Amino acid sequence: MLILGIETSCDETAASIVEDGRLVRSNVIASQHDLHEEYAGVVPEIASRAHVEKILPVIRQALSDAGVGLGLIDGIAVGNRPGLIGSLLVGVAAAKSLAWSIGKPLIGVDHVQAHLYSGALRHADDDAPGSKLDTTNLFPALGLVVSGGHTSLSLLRSWTDTQRLGSTIDDAIGEAFDKAAAILNIPYPGGPNLDRLASSPGANSSIHKFPISRLSPTSLDFSFSGLKTSLLYRVRGVPKKGEPAPNNPPITSDERRDLAASFQRAAVDAIRLKLSRALPVAQSIAGTPIRSLLTGGGVTANSHLRRELAVFASTSNLALSLPAMDFCMDNAAMIAGLGHQLLKEGHADDLSLRAAPSSQPTATLPRPSP
Ligand code: KG4
Ligand code: ZN
């Protein structure tokens, strides 16, 4: 079965053809990074206009890379929630029109759930990490999404049955990485460049002990704003009431490297702490041992986090689903893959499918009675 996936929830216009839910026949991503760089963040209006311009060329390219015509497609999956509403609307409108024109099912997919599917995707012609995942015995699973917009833990009973256990109460972890990079004057894109600097020779991740937010002793939520503020104060100085804003001397390049490594270590420690709290909770809710750790989102590209996730999974006796590097960031292959699973279980939408800025159990409203 061939599914065309479409993804436009933020600043990437993406389309992909996935065969039988796992084999990625094409994966086209048109990034808008250049358009947003000068504003140091995504500008929603610019993002939706760029999606309008790119959506059809990107879909055409995905079909051509996969060597298939629209007539061979068995269903069209689209990320319809959560995200920037103007951006989502472009993908949803394109998906509806195509599904209607070829008379094939339309499937609305939750972008955050789709990130958790990305470790199951296989390249057509290589053996990237995660691509050999045995998916026969993964559930119940603990899910971790770490991206620029989301940080969450969940219990999954299947790819399509998820229960949220915790999420961030302020910044998402990717956002914290990006802000930390800005504080440290690390060039855009912040997260990957901070990772590179923190992994460079001589980096000392113990140079500064940053706070790890535990919240309450049993909380499964995350908070990264304290960590970010702590870095800001370490670099610029601590503000004192009634005194002018502190103005520390600029940090040296060695200090920058070591602060990047220390920040990264603290951010990853926070994830590890919440994973170890969440595992027994997920187990007791599921009533049976958790079999795997499913991960996804842009920050799963982080080298230190990847190592720590592997250690956590192996010491906890869990199979690890870690996306290949090009499936960490936003992409349409994960949308097509999860769309395939939904379709297999009989979940399809009709043309009343809506774009929604937040995750919802279902995005299809009941049809008005005739
Ligand atoms: O999943 P994604 O493409 O978009 C959202 O759904 O939000 O994630 C993008 C985020 C950005 O914040 C980016 O800085 C972060 O992932 N990121 C990284 C790394 N690669 C991407 N953060 C830390 N280390 C990396 N290597
Ligand atoms: Zn994402």
CSV table of C-alpha atoms and ligand atoms in Angstrom, one decimal:
chain,number,residue,atom,x,y,z
A,1,MET,CA,0.0,0.0,0.0
A,2,LEU,CA,1.4,3.5,-0.9
A,3,ILE,CA,0.5,6.5,1.2
A,4,LEU,CA,1.3,10.1,0.2
A,5,GLY,CA,2.1,12.1,3.4
A,6,ILE,CA,1.9,15.8,3.6
A,7,GLU,CA,3.4,18.0,6.4
A,8,THR,CA,3.1,21.7,6.7
A,9,SER,CA,2.6,22.3,10.5
A,10,CYS,CA,5.4,24.8,10.9
A,11,ASP,CA,8.2,26.0,8.6
A,12,GLU,CA,8.9,22.9,6.5
A,13,THR,CA,6.8,22.0,3.5
A,14,ALA,CA,7.2,18.3,3.1
A,15,ALA,CA,5.8,15.4,1.1
A,16,SER,CA,6.7,11.7,1.1
A,17,ILE,CA,5.6,8.4,-0.3
A,18,VAL,CA,5.8,5.5,2.1
A,19,GLU,CA,5.2,1.9,1.1
A,20,ASP,CA,3.5,-0.5,3.5
A,21,GLY,CA,3.9,1.9,6.5
A,22,ARG,CA,7.7,1.7,6.8
A,23,LEU,CA,9.6,1.8,3.5
A,24,VAL,CA,10.3,5.5,2.6
A,25,ARG,CA,10.2,5.7,-1.2
A,26,SER,CA,10.7,9.5,-1.2
A,27,ASN,CA,11.1,12.2,1.4
A,28,VAL,CA,11.1,15.8,0.1
A,29,ILE,CA,11.5,18.7,2.5
A,30,ALA,CA,11.5,22.4,1.5
A,31,SER,CA,12.9,24.3,4.4
A,32,GLN,CA,11.9,27.9,5.0
A,33,HIS,CA,14.9,28.5,7.4
A,34,ASP,CA,16.3,31.3,5.2
A,35,LEU,CA,13.0,33.2,5.3
A,36,HIS,CA,12.8,33.2,9.0
A,37,GLU,CA,16.4,33.5,10.0
A,38,GLU,CA,16.5,37.3,10.1
A,39,TYR,CA,13.5,37.3,12.6
A,40,ALA,CA,15.2,34.7,14.8
A,41,GLY,CA,12.0,32.7,14.9
A,42,VAL,CA,9.2,31.5,12.6
A,43,VAL,CA,6.8,34.2,11.4
A,44,PRO,CA,3.4,32.5,10.9
A,45,GLU,CA,2.3,34.8,8.0
A,46,ILE,CA,5.5,34.2,6.1
A,47,ALA,CA,5.3,30.5,6.8
A,48,SER,CA,1.9,30.1,5.3
A,49,ARG,CA,2.7,32.1,2.2
A,50,ALA,CA,5.8,30.0,1.6
A,51,HIS,CA,3.7,26.8,2.0
A,52,VAL,CA,1.3,28.0,-0.6
A,53,GLU,CA,4.2,28.5,-3.1
A,54,LYS,CA,6.0,25.2,-2.3
A,55,ILE,CA,3.2,22.7,-1.6
A,56,LEU,CA,2.5,21.5,-5.2
A,57,PRO,CA,6.2,21.4,-6.4
A,58,VAL,CA,7.1,19.4,-3.3
A,59,ILE,CA,4.3,16.9,-3.8
A,60,ARG,CA,5.2,16.5,-7.5
A,61,GLN,CA,8.8,16.0,-6.5
A,62,ALA,CA,7.9,13.3,-3.9
A,63,LEU,CA,5.8,11.4,-6.5
A,64,SER,CA,8.6,11.7,-9.1
A,65,ASP,CA,11.4,10.6,-6.7
A,66,ALA,CA,9.3,7.6,-5.8
A,67,GLY,CA,8.6,6.9,-9.4
A,68,VAL,CA,4.9,6.7,-9.0
A,69,GLY,CA,1.9,8.6,-10.4
A,70,LEU,CA,-1.0,9.9,-8.3
A,71,GLY,CA,-3.1,7.0,-9.7
A,72,LEU,CA,-1.1,4.5,-7.7
A,73,ILE,CA,-1.6,6.2,-4.3
A,74,ASP,CA,-3.8,4.3,-1.9
A,75,GLY,CA,-4.4,7.1,0.6
A,76,ILE,CA,-3.4,10.7,1.5
A,77,ALA,CA,-2.3,11.4,5.1
A,78,VAL,CA,-1.9,14.9,6.3
A,79,GLY,CA,-0.6,16.4,9.5
A,80,ASN,CA,-3.7,18.4,10.6
A,81,ARG,CA,-2.8,19.1,14.2
A,82,PRO,CA,-1.1,20.6,16.2
A,83,GLY,CA,0.8,23.5,14.6
A,84,LEU,CA,0.4,27.0,13.2
A,85,ILE,CA,-3.1,27.2,11.9
A,86,GLY,CA,-2.3,29.1,8.7
A,87,SER,CA,0.4,26.6,7.8
A,88,LEU,CA,-1.7,23.5,8.6
A,89,LEU,CA,-4.5,24.9,6.5
A,90,VAL,CA,-2.3,24.8,3.3
A,91,GLY,CA,-1.5,21.1,3.8
A,92,VAL,CA,-5.0,20.1,4.7
A,93,ALA,CA,-6.5,21.9,1.7
A,94,ALA,CA,-4.0,20.3,-0.6
A,95,ALA,CA,-4.6,16.8,0.9
A,96,LYS,CA,-8.4,17.2,0.6
A,97,SER,CA,-8.3,18.3,-3.0
A,98,LEU,CA,-6.0,15.4,-4.0
A,99,ALA,CA,-7.9,12.8,-2.0
A,100,TRP,CA,-11.2,14.0,-3.6
A,101,SER,CA,-9.7,14.1,-7.1
A,102,ILE,CA,-8.3,10.5,-7.0
A,103,GLY,CA,-11.2,9.2,-4.9
A,104,LYS,CA,-8.9,7.7,-2.2
A,105,PRO,CA,-9.1,8.0,1.6
A,106,LEU,CA,-8.0,11.1,3.5
A,107,ILE,CA,-6.3,10.6,6.9
A,108,GLY,CA,-5.7,13.4,9.4
A,109,VAL,CA,-2.6,12.7,11.5
A,110,ASP,CA,-1.4,14.2,14.8
A,111,HIS,CA,2.1,15.6,14.2
A,112,VAL,CA,3.3,14.8,17.7
A,113,GLN,CA,2.1,11.2,17.6
A,114,ALA,CA,3.7,10.9,14.2
A,115,HIS,CA,7.1,11.9,15.6
A,116,LEU,CA,6.9,8.8,17.7
A,117,TYR,CA,6.5,6.7,14.6
A,118,SER,CA,9.6,8.1,12.9
A,119,GLY,CA,11.9,5.3,14.4
A,120,ALA,CA,9.9,2.7,12.5
A,121,LEU,CA,10.7,4.3,9.1
A,122,ARG,CA,13.2,2.5,6.8
A,123,HIS,CA,15.2,4.0,4.0
A,124,ALA,CA,14.7,2.3,0.8
A,125,ASP,CA,18.5,1.6,0.3
A,126,ASP,CA,20.5,1.9,3.5
A,127,ASP,CA,20.8,0.6,7.1
A,128,ALA,CA,20.5,3.8,9.1
A,129,PRO,CA,20.1,3.4,12.9
A,130,GLY,CA,16.6,2.6,13.9
A,131,SER,CA,15.7,1.3,10.4
A,132,LYS,CA,16.0,-2.3,11.5
A,133,LEU,CA,13.6,-1.9,14.4
A,134,ASP,CA,11.6,-5.1,15.0
A,135,THR,CA,8.0,-3.7,15.4
A,136,THR,CA,6.4,-7.0,16.2
A,137,ASN,CA,6.6,-6.6,20.0
A,138,LEU,CA,6.9,-3.0,20.9
A,139,PHE,CA,3.7,-2.4,23.0
A,140,PRO,CA,3.0,-1.2,25.6
A,141,ALA,CA,5.6,1.5,25.1
A,142,LEU,CA,6.9,4.6,26.7
A,143,GLY,CA,6.9,7.5,24.3
A,144,LEU,CA,9.2,10.6,24.4
A,145,VAL,CA,8.8,13.5,22.0
A,146,VAL,CA,11.5,16.2,22.2
A,147,SER,CA,11.2,18.9,19.6
A,148,GLY,CA,11.1,22.6,19.0
A,149,GLY,CA,7.5,22.9,19.9
A,150,HIS,CA,6.8,19.9,22.2
A,151,THR,CA,8.3,17.9,25.0
A,152,SER,CA,6.1,15.1,26.2
A,153,LEU,CA,6.0,11.6,27.7
A,154,SER,CA,3.2,9.2,26.9
A,155,LEU,CA,2.1,5.6,27.3
A,156,LEU,CA,1.3,3.9,24.0
A,157,ARG,CA,-0.8,0.8,23.7
A,158,SER,CA,-0.4,0.8,20.0
A,159,TRP,CA,0.9,3.3,17.4
A,160,THR,CA,-2.5,5.0,17.5
A,161,ASP,CA,-3.5,4.6,21.1
A,162,THR,CA,-1.6,7.1,23.2
A,163,GLN,CA,-2.1,8.5,26.7
A,164,ARG,CA,-0.2,11.7,27.8
A,165,LEU,CA,1.7,11.3,31.0
A,166,GLY,CA,3.5,14.6,31.1
A,167,SER,CA,4.6,17.6,29.1
A,168,THR,CA,6.5,20.8,29.4
A,169,ILE,CA,5.0,23.6,31.5
A,170,ASP,CA,7.0,26.3,29.7
A,171,ASP,CA,9.6,26.0,27.0
A,172,ALA,CA,10.0,22.9,24.8
A,173,ILE,CA,13.5,21.4,25.0
A,174,GLY,CA,14.3,22.4,21.4
A,175,GLU,CA,13.2,25.9,22.1
A,176,ALA,CA,15.5,25.9,25.2
A,177,PHE,CA,18.4,24.7,23.0
A,178,ASP,CA,17.7,27.5,20.5
A,179,LYS,CA,17.5,30.2,23.2
A,180,ALA,CA,20.7,28.9,24.9
A,181,ALA,CA,22.5,29.1,21.6
A,182,ALA,CA,21.3,32.7,21.1
A,183,ILE,CA,22.5,33.6,24.7
A,184,LEU,CA,25.9,32.0,23.8
A,185,ASN,CA,26.1,33.8,20.4
A,186,ILE,CA,26.1,30.4,18.6
A,187,PRO,CA,24.9,30.9,15.1
A,188,TYR,CA,21.6,29.7,13.7
A,189,PRO,CA,20.4,26.9,13.6
A,190,GLY,CA,21.0,27.0,17.3
A,191,GLY,CA,20.3,23.4,18.5
A,192,PRO,CA,22.5,21.5,16.1
A,193,ASN,CA,25.3,24.1,16.3
A,194,LEU,CA,25.2,24.0,20.1
A,195,ASP,CA,25.4,20.2,20.0
A,196,ARG,CA,28.5,20.4,17.6
A,197,LEU,CA,30.3,22.9,19.9
A,198,ALA,CA,29.5,20.9,23.0
A,199,SER,CA,31.0,17.8,21.3
A,200,SER,CA,34.1,19.6,20.2
A,201,PRO,CA,37.5,18.5,21.6
A,202,GLY,CA,38.3,19.7,25.1
A,203,ALA,CA,34.6,20.5,26.0
A,204,ASN,CA,34.0,20.2,29.8
A,205,SER,CA,30.4,19.5,30.7
A,206,SER,CA,31.1,19.9,34.4
A,207,ILE,CA,32.3,23.5,34.2
A,208,HIS,CA,29.0,24.7,35.5
A,209,LYS,CA,26.3,22.9,37.4
A,210,PHE,CA,23.0,24.0,36.0
A,211,PRO,CA,19.8,23.3,37.8
A,212,ILE,CA,17.6,20.4,36.7
A,213,SER,CA,13.9,21.1,37.2
A,214,ARG,CA,12.3,18.3,39.1
A,215,LEU,CA,9.0,20.1,39.8
A,216,SER,CA,7.2,18.0,42.5
A,217,PRO,CA,8.8,14.7,43.6
A,218,THR,CA,6.4,12.7,41.4
A,219,SER,CA,5.9,15.1,38.5
A,220,LEU,CA,6.3,13.8,35.0
A,221,ASP,CA,6.2,17.3,33.5
A,222,PHE,CA,9.2,19.2,32.3
A,223,SER,CA,10.4,22.8,32.8
A,224,PHE,CA,13.3,24.3,30.9
A,225,SER,CA,12.9,28.0,31.6
A,226,GLY,CA,14.9,28.0,34.8
A,227,LEU,CA,17.8,26.3,33.0
A,228,LYS,CA,17.7,28.9,30.3
A,229,THR,CA,17.6,31.8,32.8
A,230,SER,CA,20.5,30.2,34.8
A,231,LEU,CA,22.6,30.2,31.6
A,232,LEU,CA,21.6,33.8,30.9
A,233,TYR,CA,22.7,34.9,34.4
A,234,ARG,CA,25.9,32.9,34.1
A,235,VAL,CA,26.8,34.7,30.9
A,236,ARG,CA,25.5,38.3,31.6
A,237,GLY,CA,25.6,38.4,35.4
A,238,VAL,CA,22.8,38.2,38.0
A,239,PRO,CA,20.5,41.3,38.1
A,240,LYS,CA,20.2,43.0,41.5
A,241,LYS,CA,17.3,45.0,42.6
A,242,GLY,CA,17.8,48.7,42.3
A,243,GLU,CA,21.1,48.3,40.4
A,244,PRO,CA,21.8,48.7,36.6
A,245,ALA,CA,21.6,45.6,34.5
A,246,PRO,CA,24.7,43.5,34.9
A,247,ASN,CA,27.3,43.6,32.2
A,248,ASN,CA,29.8,40.8,32.6
A,249,PRO,CA,32.8,40.8,30.3
A,250,PRO,CA,32.3,38.7,27.2
A,251,ILE,CA,32.9,35.0,27.6
A,252,THR,CA,36.0,33.4,26.0
A,253,SER,CA,35.5,30.8,23.3
A,254,ASP,CA,36.6,28.0,25.7
A,255,GLU,CA,34.0,29.2,28.2
A,256,ARG,CA,31.4,29.2,25.4
A,257,ARG,CA,32.2,25.7,24.5
A,258,ASP,CA,32.1,24.5,28.1
A,259,LEU,CA,28.9,26.3,28.9
A,260,ALA,CA,27.3,24.7,25.8
A,261,ALA,CA,28.4,21.3,27.0
A,262,SER,CA,27.2,21.9,30.6
A,263,PHE,CA,23.8,23.2,29.4
A,264,GLN,CA,23.4,20.2,27.1
A,265,ARG,CA,24.2,17.9,29.9
A,266,ALA,CA,21.7,19.4,32.2
A,267,ALA,CA,18.9,19.4,29.5
A,268,VAL,CA,19.6,15.7,28.8
A,269,ASP,CA,19.8,14.9,32.5
A,270,ALA,CA,16.3,16.4,32.9
A,271,ILE,CA,15.0,14.1,30.2
A,272,ARG,CA,16.7,11.1,31.8
A,273,LEU,CA,15.2,11.9,35.2
A,274,LYS,CA,11.7,12.1,33.9
A,275,LEU,CA,12.1,9.0,31.8
A,276,SER,CA,13.1,7.0,34.9
A,277,ARG,CA,10.1,8.4,36.8
A,278,ALA,CA,7.7,7.7,34.0
A,279,LEU,CA,8.7,4.1,33.4
A,280,PRO,CA,7.1,2.6,36.6
A,281,VAL,CA,4.1,4.9,36.2
A,282,ALA,CA,3.5,3.7,32.6
A,283,GLN,CA,4.0,0.1,33.8
A,284,SER,CA,1.4,0.4,36.5
A,285,ILE,CA,-1.2,2.1,34.2
A,286,ALA,CA,-0.6,-0.5,31.5
A,287,GLY,CA,-0.7,-3.4,34.1
A,288,THR,CA,2.1,-5.2,32.2
A,289,PRO,CA,5.8,-4.6,31.6
A,290,ILE,CA,6.7,-1.8,29.2
A,291,ARG,CA,8.5,-3.3,26.2
A,292,SER,CA,10.0,-0.3,24.4
A,293,LEU,CA,11.0,3.3,24.4
A,294,LEU,CA,9.7,5.2,21.3
A,295,THR,CA,11.4,8.5,20.7
A,296,GLY,CA,11.1,11.3,18.1
A,297,GLY,CA,11.4,15.0,17.4
A,298,GLY,CA,14.2,17.3,16.3
A,299,VAL,CA,16.2,17.0,19.5
A,300,THR,CA,16.5,13.2,19.1
A,301,ALA,CA,19.3,14.3,16.6
A,302,ASN,CA,21.3,15.5,19.6
A,303,SER,CA,24.4,13.3,20.0
A,304,HIS,CA,24.5,13.3,23.8
A,305,LEU,CA,20.8,12.6,24.1
A,306,ARG,CA,21.1,9.7,21.6
A,307,ARG,CA,23.8,8.1,23.7
A,308,GLU,CA,21.9,8.6,26.9
A,309,LEU,CA,18.7,7.1,25.4
A,310,ALA,CA,20.6,4.1,24.3
A,311,VAL,CA,22.0,3.6,27.9
A,312,PHE,CA,18.6,4.2,29.5
A,313,ALA,CA,16.8,1.7,27.2
A,314,SER,CA,19.4,-1.0,27.6
A,315,THR,CA,19.6,-0.7,31.4
A,316,SER,CA,15.8,-0.7,31.6
A,317,ASN,CA,15.5,-3.7,29.2
A,318,LEU,CA,13.5,-1.8,26.6
A,319,ALA,CA,13.8,-2.0,22.9
A,320,LEU,CA,14.7,1.5,21.6
A,321,SER,CA,13.1,3.2,18.6
A,322,LEU,CA,15.3,6.1,17.7
A,323,PRO,CA,14.8,7.9,14.4
A,324,ALA,CA,17.4,7.9,11.7
A,325,MET,CA,18.9,11.4,11.5
A,326,ASP,CA,16.9,12.6,8.6
A,327,PHE,CA,13.6,11.5,10.2
A,328,CYS,CA,14.3,13.4,13.5
A,329,MET,CA,13.2,16.8,12.2
A,330,ASP,CA,9.8,17.5,10.8
A,331,ASN,CA,9.1,15.4,7.8
A,332,ALA,CA,6.2,13.9,5.9
A,333,ALA,CA,7.4,10.3,6.0
A,334,MET,CA,6.3,10.0,9.6
A,335,ILE,CA,2.9,11.4,8.7
A,336,ALA,CA,2.5,8.8,5.8
A,337,GLY,CA,3.7,6.0,8.1
A,338,LEU,CA,1.3,6.7,10.9
A,339,GLY,CA,-1.4,7.4,8.3
A,340,HIS,CA,-0.9,3.9,7.1
A,341,GLN,CA,-1.4,2.5,10.6
A,342,LEU,CA,-4.6,4.6,11.1
A,343,LEU,CA,-6.0,3.5,7.7
A,344,LYS,CA,-5.2,-0.2,8.5
A,345,GLU,CA,-7.3,0.2,11.7
A,346,GLY,CA,-10.2,1.8,9.7
A,347,HIS,CA,-9.6,5.4,10.7
A,348,ALA,CA,-10.2,7.7,7.7
A,349,ASP,CA,-11.6,11.2,7.6
A,350,ASP,CA,-13.9,12.9,5.2
A,351,LEU,CA,-13.7,16.3,3.6
A,352,SER,CA,-14.9,18.0,6.8
A,353,LEU,CA,-11.4,17.3,8.3
A,354,ARG,CA,-10.2,20.4,10.0
A,355,ALA,CA,-6.8,21.9,10.8
A,356,ALA,CA,-6.4,22.4,14.6
A,357,PRO,CA,-3.7,24.4,16.4
A,358,SER,CA,-3.7,21.9,19.3
A,359,SER,CA,-3.7,18.1,19.6
A,360,GLN,CA,-7.2,16.8,19.9
A,361,PRO,CA,-8.5,13.2,20.1
A,362,THR,CA,-10.3,13.7,16.8
A,363,ALA,CA,-10.3,16.6,14.4
A,364,THR,CA,-13.2,15.5,12.3
A,365,LEU,CA,-16.4,17.1,13.3
A,366,PRO,CA,-19.7,15.2,13.0
A,367,ARG,CA,-21.2,15.8,9.6
A,368,PRO,CA,-24.2,18.1,9.7
A,369,SER,CA,-27.4,16.2,9.1
A,370,PRO,CA,-28.8,16.7,5.6
B,1,KG4,O1,10.9,18.3,15.4
B,1,KG4,P1,11.4,19.6,14.9
B,1,KG4,O2,11.9,19.7,13.5
B,1,KG4,O3,10.3,20.7,14.9
B,1,KG4,C1,9.2,20.8,15.8
B,1,KG4,O4,8.2,20.0,15.6
B,1,KG4,O5,9.3,21.6,16.7
B,1,KG4,O6,12.4,20.1,15.9
B,1,KG4,C2,13.2,21.3,15.7
B,1,KG4,C3,14.0,21.5,17.0
B,1,KG4,C4,14.8,22.9,17.0
B,1,KG4,O7,14.5,23.5,18.2
B,1,KG4,C5,16.2,22.5,16.8
B,1,KG4,O8,17.1,23.4,17.4
B,1,KG4,C6,16.3,21.2,17.6
B,1,KG4,O9,15.1,20.5,17.1
B,1,KG4,N1,17.4,20.3,17.2
B,1,KG4,C7,18.4,20.0,18.1
B,1,KG4,C8,19.4,19.3,17.3
B,1,KG4,N2,18.9,19.2,16.1
B,1,KG4,C9,17.7,19.8,16.0
B,1,KG4,N3,18.6,20.3,19.4
B,1,KG4,C10,19.7,19.9,20.0
B,1,KG4,N4,20.7,19.2,19.3
B,1,KG4,C11,20.6,18.9,18.0
B,1,KG4,N5,21.5,18.2,17.4
B,2,ZN,ZN,7.8,18.4,14.9
